[in-house]
Coordinates of C-alpha atoms in Angstrom, one line a residue:
Chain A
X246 CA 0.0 0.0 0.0
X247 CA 1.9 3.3 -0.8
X248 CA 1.4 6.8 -0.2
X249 CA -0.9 8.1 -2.9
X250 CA 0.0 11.9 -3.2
X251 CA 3.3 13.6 -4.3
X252 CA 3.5 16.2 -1.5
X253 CA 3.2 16.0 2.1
X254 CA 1.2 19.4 2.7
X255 CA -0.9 18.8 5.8
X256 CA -2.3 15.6 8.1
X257 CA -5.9 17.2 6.6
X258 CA -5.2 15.4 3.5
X259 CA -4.1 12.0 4.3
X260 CA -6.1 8.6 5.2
X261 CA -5.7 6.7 8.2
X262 CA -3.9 4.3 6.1
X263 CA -1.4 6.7 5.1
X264 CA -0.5 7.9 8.3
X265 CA -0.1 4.6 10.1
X266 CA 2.2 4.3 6.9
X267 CA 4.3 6.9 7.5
X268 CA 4.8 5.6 11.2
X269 CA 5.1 2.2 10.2
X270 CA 8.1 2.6 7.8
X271 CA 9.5 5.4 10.9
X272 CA 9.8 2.3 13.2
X273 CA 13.0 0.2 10.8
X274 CA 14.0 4.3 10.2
X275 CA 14.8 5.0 13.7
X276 CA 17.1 1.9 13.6
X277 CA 20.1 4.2 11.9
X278 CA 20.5 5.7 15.5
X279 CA 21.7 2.4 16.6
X280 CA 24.5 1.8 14.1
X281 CA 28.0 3.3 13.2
X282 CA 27.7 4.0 10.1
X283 CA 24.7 6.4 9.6
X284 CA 24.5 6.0 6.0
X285 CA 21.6 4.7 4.1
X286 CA 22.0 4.8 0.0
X287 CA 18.7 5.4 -0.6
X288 CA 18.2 8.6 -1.9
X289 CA 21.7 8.5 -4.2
X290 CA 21.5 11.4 -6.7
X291 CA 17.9 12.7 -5.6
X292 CA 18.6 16.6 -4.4
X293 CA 16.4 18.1 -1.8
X294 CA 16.4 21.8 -1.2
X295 CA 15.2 23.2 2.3
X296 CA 13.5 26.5 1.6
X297 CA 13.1 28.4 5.1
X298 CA 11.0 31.3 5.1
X299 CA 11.1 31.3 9.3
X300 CA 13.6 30.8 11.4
X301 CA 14.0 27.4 12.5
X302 CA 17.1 25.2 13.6
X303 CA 15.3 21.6 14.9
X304 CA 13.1 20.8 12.0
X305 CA 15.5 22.2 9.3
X306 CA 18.4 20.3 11.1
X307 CA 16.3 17.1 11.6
X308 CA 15.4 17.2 7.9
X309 CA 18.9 18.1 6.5
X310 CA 20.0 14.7 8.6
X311 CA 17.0 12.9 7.1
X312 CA 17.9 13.9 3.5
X313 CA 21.7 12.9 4.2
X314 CA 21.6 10.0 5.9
X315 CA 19.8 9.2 3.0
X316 CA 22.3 9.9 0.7
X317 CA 20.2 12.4 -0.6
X318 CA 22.6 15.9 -1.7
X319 CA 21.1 18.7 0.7
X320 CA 21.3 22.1 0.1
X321 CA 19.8 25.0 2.4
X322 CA 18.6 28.4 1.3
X323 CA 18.3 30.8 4.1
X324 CA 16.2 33.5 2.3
X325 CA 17.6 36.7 4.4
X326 CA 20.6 35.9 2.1
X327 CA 19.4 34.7 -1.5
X328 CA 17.2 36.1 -4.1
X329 CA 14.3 36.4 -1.9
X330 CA 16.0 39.6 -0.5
X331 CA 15.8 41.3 -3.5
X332 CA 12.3 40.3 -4.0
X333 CA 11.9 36.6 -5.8
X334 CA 8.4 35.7 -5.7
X335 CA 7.4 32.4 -4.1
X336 CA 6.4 30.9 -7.6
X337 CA 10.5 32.1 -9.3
X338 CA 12.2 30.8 -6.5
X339 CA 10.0 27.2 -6.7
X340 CA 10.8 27.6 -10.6
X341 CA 14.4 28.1 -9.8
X342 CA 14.7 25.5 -7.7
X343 CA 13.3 23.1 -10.3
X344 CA 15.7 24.1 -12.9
X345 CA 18.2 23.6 -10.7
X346 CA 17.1 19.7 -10.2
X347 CA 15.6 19.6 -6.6
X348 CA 13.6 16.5 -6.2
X349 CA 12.2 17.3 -2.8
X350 CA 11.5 20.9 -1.7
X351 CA 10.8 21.2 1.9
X352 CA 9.4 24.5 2.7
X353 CA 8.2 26.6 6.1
X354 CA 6.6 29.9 5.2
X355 CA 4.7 32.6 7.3
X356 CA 1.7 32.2 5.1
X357 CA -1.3 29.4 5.2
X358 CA -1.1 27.5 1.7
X359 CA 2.3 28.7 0.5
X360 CA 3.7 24.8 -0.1
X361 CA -0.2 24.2 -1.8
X362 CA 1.4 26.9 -4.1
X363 CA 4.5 25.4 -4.7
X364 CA 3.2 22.0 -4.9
X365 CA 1.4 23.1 -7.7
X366 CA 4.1 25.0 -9.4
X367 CA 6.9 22.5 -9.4
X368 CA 7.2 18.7 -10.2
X369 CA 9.4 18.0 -7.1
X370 CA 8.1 17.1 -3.8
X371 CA 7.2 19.3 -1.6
X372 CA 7.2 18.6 2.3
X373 CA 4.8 21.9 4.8
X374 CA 7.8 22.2 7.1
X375 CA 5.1 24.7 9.1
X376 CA 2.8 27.0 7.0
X377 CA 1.9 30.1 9.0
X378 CA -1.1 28.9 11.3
X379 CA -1.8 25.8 9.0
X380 CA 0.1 23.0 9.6
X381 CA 2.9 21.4 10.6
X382 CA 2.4 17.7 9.3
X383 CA 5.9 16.3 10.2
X384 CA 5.8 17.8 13.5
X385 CA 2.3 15.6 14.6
X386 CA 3.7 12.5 12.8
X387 CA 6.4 12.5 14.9
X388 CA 4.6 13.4 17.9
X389 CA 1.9 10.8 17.2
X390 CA 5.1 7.8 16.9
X391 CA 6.2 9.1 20.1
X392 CA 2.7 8.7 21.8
X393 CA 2.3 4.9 20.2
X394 CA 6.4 3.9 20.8
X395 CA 5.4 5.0 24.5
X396 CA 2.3 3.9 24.8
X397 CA 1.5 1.5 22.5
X398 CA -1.3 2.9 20.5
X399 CA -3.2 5.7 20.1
X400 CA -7.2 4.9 19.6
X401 CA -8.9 5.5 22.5
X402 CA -6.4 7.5 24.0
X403 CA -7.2 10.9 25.6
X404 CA -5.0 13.8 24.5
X405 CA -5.2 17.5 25.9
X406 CA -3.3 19.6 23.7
X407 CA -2.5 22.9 26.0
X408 CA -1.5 26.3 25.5
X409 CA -2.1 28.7 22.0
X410 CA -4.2 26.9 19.6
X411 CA -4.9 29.9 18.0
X412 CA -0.9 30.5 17.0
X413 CA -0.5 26.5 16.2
X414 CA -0.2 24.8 13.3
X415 CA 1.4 22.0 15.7
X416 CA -1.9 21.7 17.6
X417 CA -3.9 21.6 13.9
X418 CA -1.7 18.9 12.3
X419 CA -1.7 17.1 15.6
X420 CA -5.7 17.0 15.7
X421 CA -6.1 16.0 12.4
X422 CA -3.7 13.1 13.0
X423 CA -4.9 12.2 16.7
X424 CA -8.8 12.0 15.1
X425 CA -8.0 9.9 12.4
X426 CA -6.5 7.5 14.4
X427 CA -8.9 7.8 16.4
X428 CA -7.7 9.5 20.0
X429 CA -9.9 11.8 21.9
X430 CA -8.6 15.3 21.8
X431 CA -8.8 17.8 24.5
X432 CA -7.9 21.9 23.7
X433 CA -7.7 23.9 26.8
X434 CA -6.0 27.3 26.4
X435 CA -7.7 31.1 27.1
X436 CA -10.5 31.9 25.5
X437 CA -8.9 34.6 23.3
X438 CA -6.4 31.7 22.3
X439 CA -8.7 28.9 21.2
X440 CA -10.3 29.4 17.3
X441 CA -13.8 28.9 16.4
X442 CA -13.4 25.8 14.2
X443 CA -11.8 23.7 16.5
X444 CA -14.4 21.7 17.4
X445 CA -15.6 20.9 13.7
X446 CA -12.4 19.4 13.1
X447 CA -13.1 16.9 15.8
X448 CA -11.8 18.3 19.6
X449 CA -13.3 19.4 22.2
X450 CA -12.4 22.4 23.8
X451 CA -12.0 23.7 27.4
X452 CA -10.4 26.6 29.4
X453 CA -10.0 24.9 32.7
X454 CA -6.8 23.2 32.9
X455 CA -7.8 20.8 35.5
X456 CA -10.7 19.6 33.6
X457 CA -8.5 18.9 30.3
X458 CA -5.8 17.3 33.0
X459 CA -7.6 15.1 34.7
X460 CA -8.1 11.9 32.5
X461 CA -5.3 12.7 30.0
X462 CA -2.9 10.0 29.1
X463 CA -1.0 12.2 27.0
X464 CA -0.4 16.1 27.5
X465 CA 1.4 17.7 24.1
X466 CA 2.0 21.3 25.9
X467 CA 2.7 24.2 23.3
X468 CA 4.9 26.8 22.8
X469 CA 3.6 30.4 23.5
X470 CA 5.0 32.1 20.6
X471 CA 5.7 35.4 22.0
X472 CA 7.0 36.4 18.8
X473 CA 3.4 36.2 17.6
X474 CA 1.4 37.6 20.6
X475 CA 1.2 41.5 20.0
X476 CA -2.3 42.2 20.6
X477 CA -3.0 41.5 24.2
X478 CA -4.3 38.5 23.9
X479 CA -3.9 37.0 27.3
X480 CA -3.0 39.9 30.5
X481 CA 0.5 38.7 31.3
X482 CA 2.8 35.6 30.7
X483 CA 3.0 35.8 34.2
X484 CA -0.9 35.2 34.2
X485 CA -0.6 32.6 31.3
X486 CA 1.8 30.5 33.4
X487 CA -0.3 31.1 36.8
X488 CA -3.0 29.4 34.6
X489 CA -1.9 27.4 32.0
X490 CA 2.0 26.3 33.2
X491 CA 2.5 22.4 33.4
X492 CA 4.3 22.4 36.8
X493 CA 5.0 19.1 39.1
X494 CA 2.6 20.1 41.0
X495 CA 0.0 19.7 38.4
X496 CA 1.6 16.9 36.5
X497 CA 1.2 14.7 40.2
X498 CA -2.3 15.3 39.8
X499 CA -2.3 13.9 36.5
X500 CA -2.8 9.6 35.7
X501 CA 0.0 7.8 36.6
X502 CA 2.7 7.1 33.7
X503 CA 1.0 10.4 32.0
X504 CA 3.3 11.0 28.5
X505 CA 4.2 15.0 28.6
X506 CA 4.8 16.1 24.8
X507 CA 6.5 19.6 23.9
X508 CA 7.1 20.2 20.5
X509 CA 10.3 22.6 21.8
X510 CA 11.4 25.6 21.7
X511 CA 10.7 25.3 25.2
X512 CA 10.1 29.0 27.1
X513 CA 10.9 27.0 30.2
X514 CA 8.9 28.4 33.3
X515 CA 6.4 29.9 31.4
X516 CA 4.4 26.7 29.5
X517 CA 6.2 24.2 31.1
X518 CA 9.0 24.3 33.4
X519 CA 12.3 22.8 33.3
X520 CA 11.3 20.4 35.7
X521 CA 8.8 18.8 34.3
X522 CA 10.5 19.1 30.3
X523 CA 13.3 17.0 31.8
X524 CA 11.4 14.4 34.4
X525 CA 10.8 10.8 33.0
X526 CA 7.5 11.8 32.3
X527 CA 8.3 13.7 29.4
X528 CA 9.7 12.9 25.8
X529 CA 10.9 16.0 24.5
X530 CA 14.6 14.1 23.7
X531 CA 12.8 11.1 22.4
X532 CA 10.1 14.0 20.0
X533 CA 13.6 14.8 18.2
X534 CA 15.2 12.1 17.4
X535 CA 11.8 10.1 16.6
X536 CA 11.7 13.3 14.5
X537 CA 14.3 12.4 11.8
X538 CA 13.2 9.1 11.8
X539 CA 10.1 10.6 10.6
X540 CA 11.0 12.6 8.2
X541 CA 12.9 10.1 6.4
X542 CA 10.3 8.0 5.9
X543 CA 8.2 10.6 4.6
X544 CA 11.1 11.5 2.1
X545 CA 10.9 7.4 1.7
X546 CA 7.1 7.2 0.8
X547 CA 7.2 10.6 -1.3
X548 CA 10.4 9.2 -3.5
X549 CA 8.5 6.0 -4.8
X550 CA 6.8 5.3 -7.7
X551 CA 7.9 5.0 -11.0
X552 CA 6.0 3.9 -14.8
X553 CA 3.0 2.1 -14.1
X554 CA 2.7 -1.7 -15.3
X555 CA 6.1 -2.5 -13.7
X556 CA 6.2 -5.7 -11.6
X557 CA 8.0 -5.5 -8.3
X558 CA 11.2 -8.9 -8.9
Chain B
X453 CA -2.1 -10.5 -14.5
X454 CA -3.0 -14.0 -12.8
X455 CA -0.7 -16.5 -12.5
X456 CA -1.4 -20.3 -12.2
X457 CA 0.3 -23.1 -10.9
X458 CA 2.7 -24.9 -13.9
X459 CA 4.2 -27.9 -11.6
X460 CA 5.2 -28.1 -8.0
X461 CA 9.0 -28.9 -7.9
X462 CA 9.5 -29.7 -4.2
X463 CA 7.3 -30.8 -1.4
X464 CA 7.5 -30.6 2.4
X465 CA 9.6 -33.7 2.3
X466 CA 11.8 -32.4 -0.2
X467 CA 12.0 -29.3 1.3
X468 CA 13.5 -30.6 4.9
X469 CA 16.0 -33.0 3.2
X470 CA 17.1 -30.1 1.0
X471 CA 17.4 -28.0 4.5
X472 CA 19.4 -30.9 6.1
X473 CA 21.9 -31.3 3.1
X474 CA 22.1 -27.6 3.7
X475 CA 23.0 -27.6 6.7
X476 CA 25.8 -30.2 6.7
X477 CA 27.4 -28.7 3.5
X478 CA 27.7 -25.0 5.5
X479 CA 29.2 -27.1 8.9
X480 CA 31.3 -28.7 6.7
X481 CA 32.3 -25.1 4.7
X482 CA 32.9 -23.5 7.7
X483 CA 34.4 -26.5 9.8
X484 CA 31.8 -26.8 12.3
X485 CA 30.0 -23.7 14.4
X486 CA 32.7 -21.8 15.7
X487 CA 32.0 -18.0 14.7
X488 CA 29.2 -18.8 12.6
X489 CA 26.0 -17.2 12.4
X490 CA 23.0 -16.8 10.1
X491 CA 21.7 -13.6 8.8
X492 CA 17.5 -14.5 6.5
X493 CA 17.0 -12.0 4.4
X494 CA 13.2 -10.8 4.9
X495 CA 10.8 -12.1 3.8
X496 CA 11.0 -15.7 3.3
X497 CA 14.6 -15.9 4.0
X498 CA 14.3 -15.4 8.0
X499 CA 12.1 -18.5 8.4
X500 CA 14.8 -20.5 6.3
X501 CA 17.6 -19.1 8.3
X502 CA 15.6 -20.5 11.5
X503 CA 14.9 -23.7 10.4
X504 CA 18.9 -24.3 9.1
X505 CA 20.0 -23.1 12.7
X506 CA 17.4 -25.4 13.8
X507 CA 18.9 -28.4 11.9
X508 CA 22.7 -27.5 12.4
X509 CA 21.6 -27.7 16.4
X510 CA 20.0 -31.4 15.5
X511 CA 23.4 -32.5 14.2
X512 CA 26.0 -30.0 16.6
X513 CA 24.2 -29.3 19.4
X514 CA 24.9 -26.0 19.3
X515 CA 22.2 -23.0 18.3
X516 CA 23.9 -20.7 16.1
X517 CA 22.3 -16.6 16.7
X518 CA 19.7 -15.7 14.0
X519 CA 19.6 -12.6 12.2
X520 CA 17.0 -10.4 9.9
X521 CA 17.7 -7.9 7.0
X522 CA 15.5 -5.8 5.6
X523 CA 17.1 -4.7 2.3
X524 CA 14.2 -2.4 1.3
X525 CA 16.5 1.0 1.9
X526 CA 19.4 -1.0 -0.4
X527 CA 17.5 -1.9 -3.3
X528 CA 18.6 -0.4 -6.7
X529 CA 15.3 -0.2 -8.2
X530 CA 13.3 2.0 -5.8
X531 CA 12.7 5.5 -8.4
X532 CA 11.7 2.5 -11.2
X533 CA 9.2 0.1 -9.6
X534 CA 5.7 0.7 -9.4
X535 CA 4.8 -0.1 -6.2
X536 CA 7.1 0.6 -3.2
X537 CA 7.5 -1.7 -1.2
X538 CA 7.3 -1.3 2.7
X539 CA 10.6 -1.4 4.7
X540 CA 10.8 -3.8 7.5
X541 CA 13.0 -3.7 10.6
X542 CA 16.4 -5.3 10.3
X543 CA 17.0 -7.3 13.5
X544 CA 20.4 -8.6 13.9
X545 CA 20.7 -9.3 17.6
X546 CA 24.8 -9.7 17.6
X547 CA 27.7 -8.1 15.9
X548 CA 28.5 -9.1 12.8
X549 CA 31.8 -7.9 13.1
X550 CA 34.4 -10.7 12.6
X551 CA 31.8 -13.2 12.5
X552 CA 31.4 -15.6 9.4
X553 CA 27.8 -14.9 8.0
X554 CA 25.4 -16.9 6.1
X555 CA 22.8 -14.7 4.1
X556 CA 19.9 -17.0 3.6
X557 CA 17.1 -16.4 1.0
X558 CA 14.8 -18.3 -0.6
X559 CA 15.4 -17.9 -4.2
X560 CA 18.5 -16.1 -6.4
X561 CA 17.2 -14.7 -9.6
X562 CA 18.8 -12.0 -11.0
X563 CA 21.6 -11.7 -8.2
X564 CA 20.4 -7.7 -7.0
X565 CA 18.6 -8.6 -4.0
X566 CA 21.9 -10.5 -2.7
X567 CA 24.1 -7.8 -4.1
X568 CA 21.7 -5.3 -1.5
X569 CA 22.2 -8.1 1.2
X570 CA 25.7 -7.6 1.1
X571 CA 25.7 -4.1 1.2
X572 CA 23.1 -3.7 4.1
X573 CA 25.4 -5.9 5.9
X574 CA 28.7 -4.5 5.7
X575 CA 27.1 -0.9 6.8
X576 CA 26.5 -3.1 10.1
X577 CA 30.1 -4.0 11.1
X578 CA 32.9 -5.9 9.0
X579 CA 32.4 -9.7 8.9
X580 CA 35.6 -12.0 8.5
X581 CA 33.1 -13.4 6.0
X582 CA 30.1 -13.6 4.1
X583 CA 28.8 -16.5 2.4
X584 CA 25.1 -17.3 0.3
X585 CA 22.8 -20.1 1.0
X586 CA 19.5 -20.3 -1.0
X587 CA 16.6 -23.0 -1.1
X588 CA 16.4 -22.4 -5.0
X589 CA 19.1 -21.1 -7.5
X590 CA 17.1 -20.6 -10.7
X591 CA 19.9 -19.0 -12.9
X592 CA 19.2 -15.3 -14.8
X593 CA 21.9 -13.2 -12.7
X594 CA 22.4 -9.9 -14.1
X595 CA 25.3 -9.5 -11.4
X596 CA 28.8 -11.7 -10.4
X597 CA 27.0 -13.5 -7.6
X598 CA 27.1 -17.3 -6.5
X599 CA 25.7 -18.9 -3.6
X600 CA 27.9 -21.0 -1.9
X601 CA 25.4 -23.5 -0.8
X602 CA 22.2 -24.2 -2.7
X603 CA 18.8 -26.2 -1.9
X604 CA 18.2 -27.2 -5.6
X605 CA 18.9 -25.8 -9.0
X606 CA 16.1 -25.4 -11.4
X607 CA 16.5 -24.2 -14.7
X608 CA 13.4 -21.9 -15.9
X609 CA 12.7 -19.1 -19.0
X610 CA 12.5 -15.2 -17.1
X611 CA 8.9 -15.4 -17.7
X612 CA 8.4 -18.2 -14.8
X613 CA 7.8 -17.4 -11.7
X614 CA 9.2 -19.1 -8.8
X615 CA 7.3 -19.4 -5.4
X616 CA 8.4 -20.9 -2.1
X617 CA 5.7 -21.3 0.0
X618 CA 6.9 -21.8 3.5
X619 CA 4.6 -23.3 6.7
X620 CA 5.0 -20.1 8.9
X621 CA 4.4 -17.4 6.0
X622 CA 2.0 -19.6 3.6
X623 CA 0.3 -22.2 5.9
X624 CA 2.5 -25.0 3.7
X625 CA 5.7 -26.4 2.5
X626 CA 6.3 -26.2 -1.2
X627 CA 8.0 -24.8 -4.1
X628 CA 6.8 -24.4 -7.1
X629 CA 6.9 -23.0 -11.3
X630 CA 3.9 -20.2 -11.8
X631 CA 3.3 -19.0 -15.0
X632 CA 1.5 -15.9 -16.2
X633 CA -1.7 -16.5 -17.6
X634 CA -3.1 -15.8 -21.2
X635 CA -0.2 -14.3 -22.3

């Protein structure tokens, strides 16, 4: 059964199927970490370009290691230095990159839809490496093979996602991936952080912290991106983390054995503290390296596929 | 395409004398169980592997370790084929390094998938050896690669198909010629 589509743009598009897939062929990936020689041949002579619009250092880094270890060739274009500067539009710079060979372009961009756009400009495949408030696809699949290599599955489980939905794509991917396999998902943020359509795309939604706590067996606590919060959204981060902060305190209150996710950069002692990130409890460690063995087997599932009519020897 | 049943070429029977001979010829090949261990390649190949390790402890005594290798990731064909196929773990529960290996598969065609074996293996450690032991040689390679020990040679046109049906994969022991059909 193979991946049906050429891009990777969001969890919205993909079947149940696909997604236990992509985690399915992560569990033999994750094996590389084991051996000495980190070197898989792959990907010989495919090129992949990372084109990061945002700043970023895990998921460009964790993809970069998933292209080379690969044996894919990896190039990275930081767009404060290339053509984009001077004013490249999205659609030239996809071109570009197309007459230049790329095979995969991986792509995070402050705007909703920009990989859709390049997806549809370009032959190569493109990977949402985070698009604005969209979604963050690789981010939830690796999330969602941490929840089943800890726990053991995931339908049926309860999952309170905590902290600025409104700001996430992390906490969209991750809903869309935690319904289709079947998980019940928990919101709980402020009010003025939690968007209307939440619940149509199958969670339910709470601003008491206690009530989302209290039968979780996973919390995935997000990042309050203070880079994003300029309208008074919420009083003070001192108010946020009053309210909302996964402390010790709180996390003893929790089920036993309770999985703590944070998709990092951690502002520790504001939505978690350090504490708690770094107790047994938690997998933030386990999130990054389960997060290149991820990515390359996305990369794996996008690369197949050649003429039709061709029997497999 | 549908492909029927031409004529079986081994049964059960067959089959665990073939894996007995086998196992003598690779003590004898390797004087006896010192070092020695056996690496199936998925999918059919790990059942084979256990069942020779099975028979050399029958005669030795001794229970060689038992490896699996997945060579999905070293294939040579993945950007042409038409449908990928899904990568397995590899599970090779010693190190390989200095050890004398036996690959086992079930069938050599062409030669590729044993010319991936050898590659998947060797990014694993450095064996002081590696040798090839398949249930069925049936000639075609498109690559220098013999197996040291083989179950049975059978001579057949490209357009065959050769199945090994095996007890823990297929419910039952056998190997035999398929043809396409209507073409």
């Amino acid at each position: 059964m193979p991946m049906r589509h050429k891009d990777l743009l969001g969890l919205e598009y993909l079947e149940r199927d696909e997604i236990e897939l992509v985690l399915d062929t992560a569990v033999p990936m994750k094996e590389i970490f084991t051996r000495d020689i980190r070197k898989l041949p792959t990907l010989r002579g495919k090129t992949m370009v990372n084109l990061f619009y945002e700043p970023s250092t895990r998921t460009r880094t964790s993809f970069e290691l998933a292209g080379k270890w690969m044996s894919a060739d990896v190039t990275n274009i930081a767009t404060s230095t290339s053509s984009v500067a001077k004013g490249e539009s999205l659609k030239d710079t996809a071109r570009t990159l197309e007459a230049l060979g790329a095979n995969f372009v991986v792509i995070r961009h402050q705007m909703a839809g920009a990989p859709h756009l390049v997806a549809r400009t370009v032959k190569a495949s493109v990977v949402n490496a985070g698009d604005g408030r969209h979604e963050h696809p690789t981010q939830a699949l690796l999330d969602l093979f941490t929840i089943r290599e800890r726990l053991g599955r995931i339908e049926g489980l309860k999952v309170a996602i905590v902290g600025d939905i409104l700001h996430s794509r992390v906490a969209r991917s991750n809903i869309w991936g935690l319904a289709k396999l079947g998980a019940h998902v928990t919101v709980c943020g402020p009010r003025t952080l939690i968007p209307p359509d939440v619940s149509r795309m199958g969670a339910e939604v709470t601003c008491d912290l206690r009530e989302a706590l209290a039968d979780a067996d996973v919390v995935n606590v997000l990042r309050l991106q203070l880079e994003r919060q300029k309208k008074g959204l919420f009083p003070s981060i001192r108010e946020y983390s009053d309210l909302y902060g996964i402390t010790r305190e709180r996390v003893e209150k929790c089920k036993p054995g309770v999985l703590i996710l944070h998709p990092g950069p951690a502002n520790l002692g504001v939505e978690i503290t350090e504490e708690v990130a770094e107790s047994p409890n938690a997998a933030v460690h386990q999130q990054v390296t389960n997060g290149v063995a991820c990515r390359m087997a996305v990369l794996y599932l996008l690369s197949g596929g050649g003429r039709p009519g061709e029997v497999v020897a | 395409m549908t492909l029927v049943d031409k004529a079986q070429i081994m049964d059960a029977e067959g089959m665990r004398r073939a894996m007995v001979r086998m196992a003598h010829e690779i003590l004898e090949k390797n004087g006896g169980t010192e070092n020695l261990a056996l690496v199936g390649i998925r999918t059919r190949g790990f059942p084979l592997a256990g069942r020779l390790a099975a028979a050399i402890s029958h005669i030795e005594g001794k229970r060689l370790p038992v490896g699996v290798l997945d060579i999905t990731l070293y294939r040579d064909d993945l950007s042409t084929i038409d449908v990928q196929p899904q990568v397995r773990r590899t599970e090779i529960p010693f190190d390989v390094t200095r050890k004398n290996i036996v690959l086992v598969d079930d069938v050599i065609f062409t030669g590729r998938t044993a010319r991936a074996a050898l590659d998947a293996i060797m990014d694993l450690g450095r064996p002081a050896r590696i040798q090839l032991a398949v249930l069925i040689d049936r000639g075609h390679r498109e690559v220098p690669i013999r197996p040291d020990c083989v179950g049975k040679n059978v001579p057949t046109s490209r357009r065959e198909i050769i199945s090994v049906r095996l007890q823990e994969v297929d419910g039952k022991d056998e190997v035999v010629i398929q043809e396409p059909q209507g073409s």
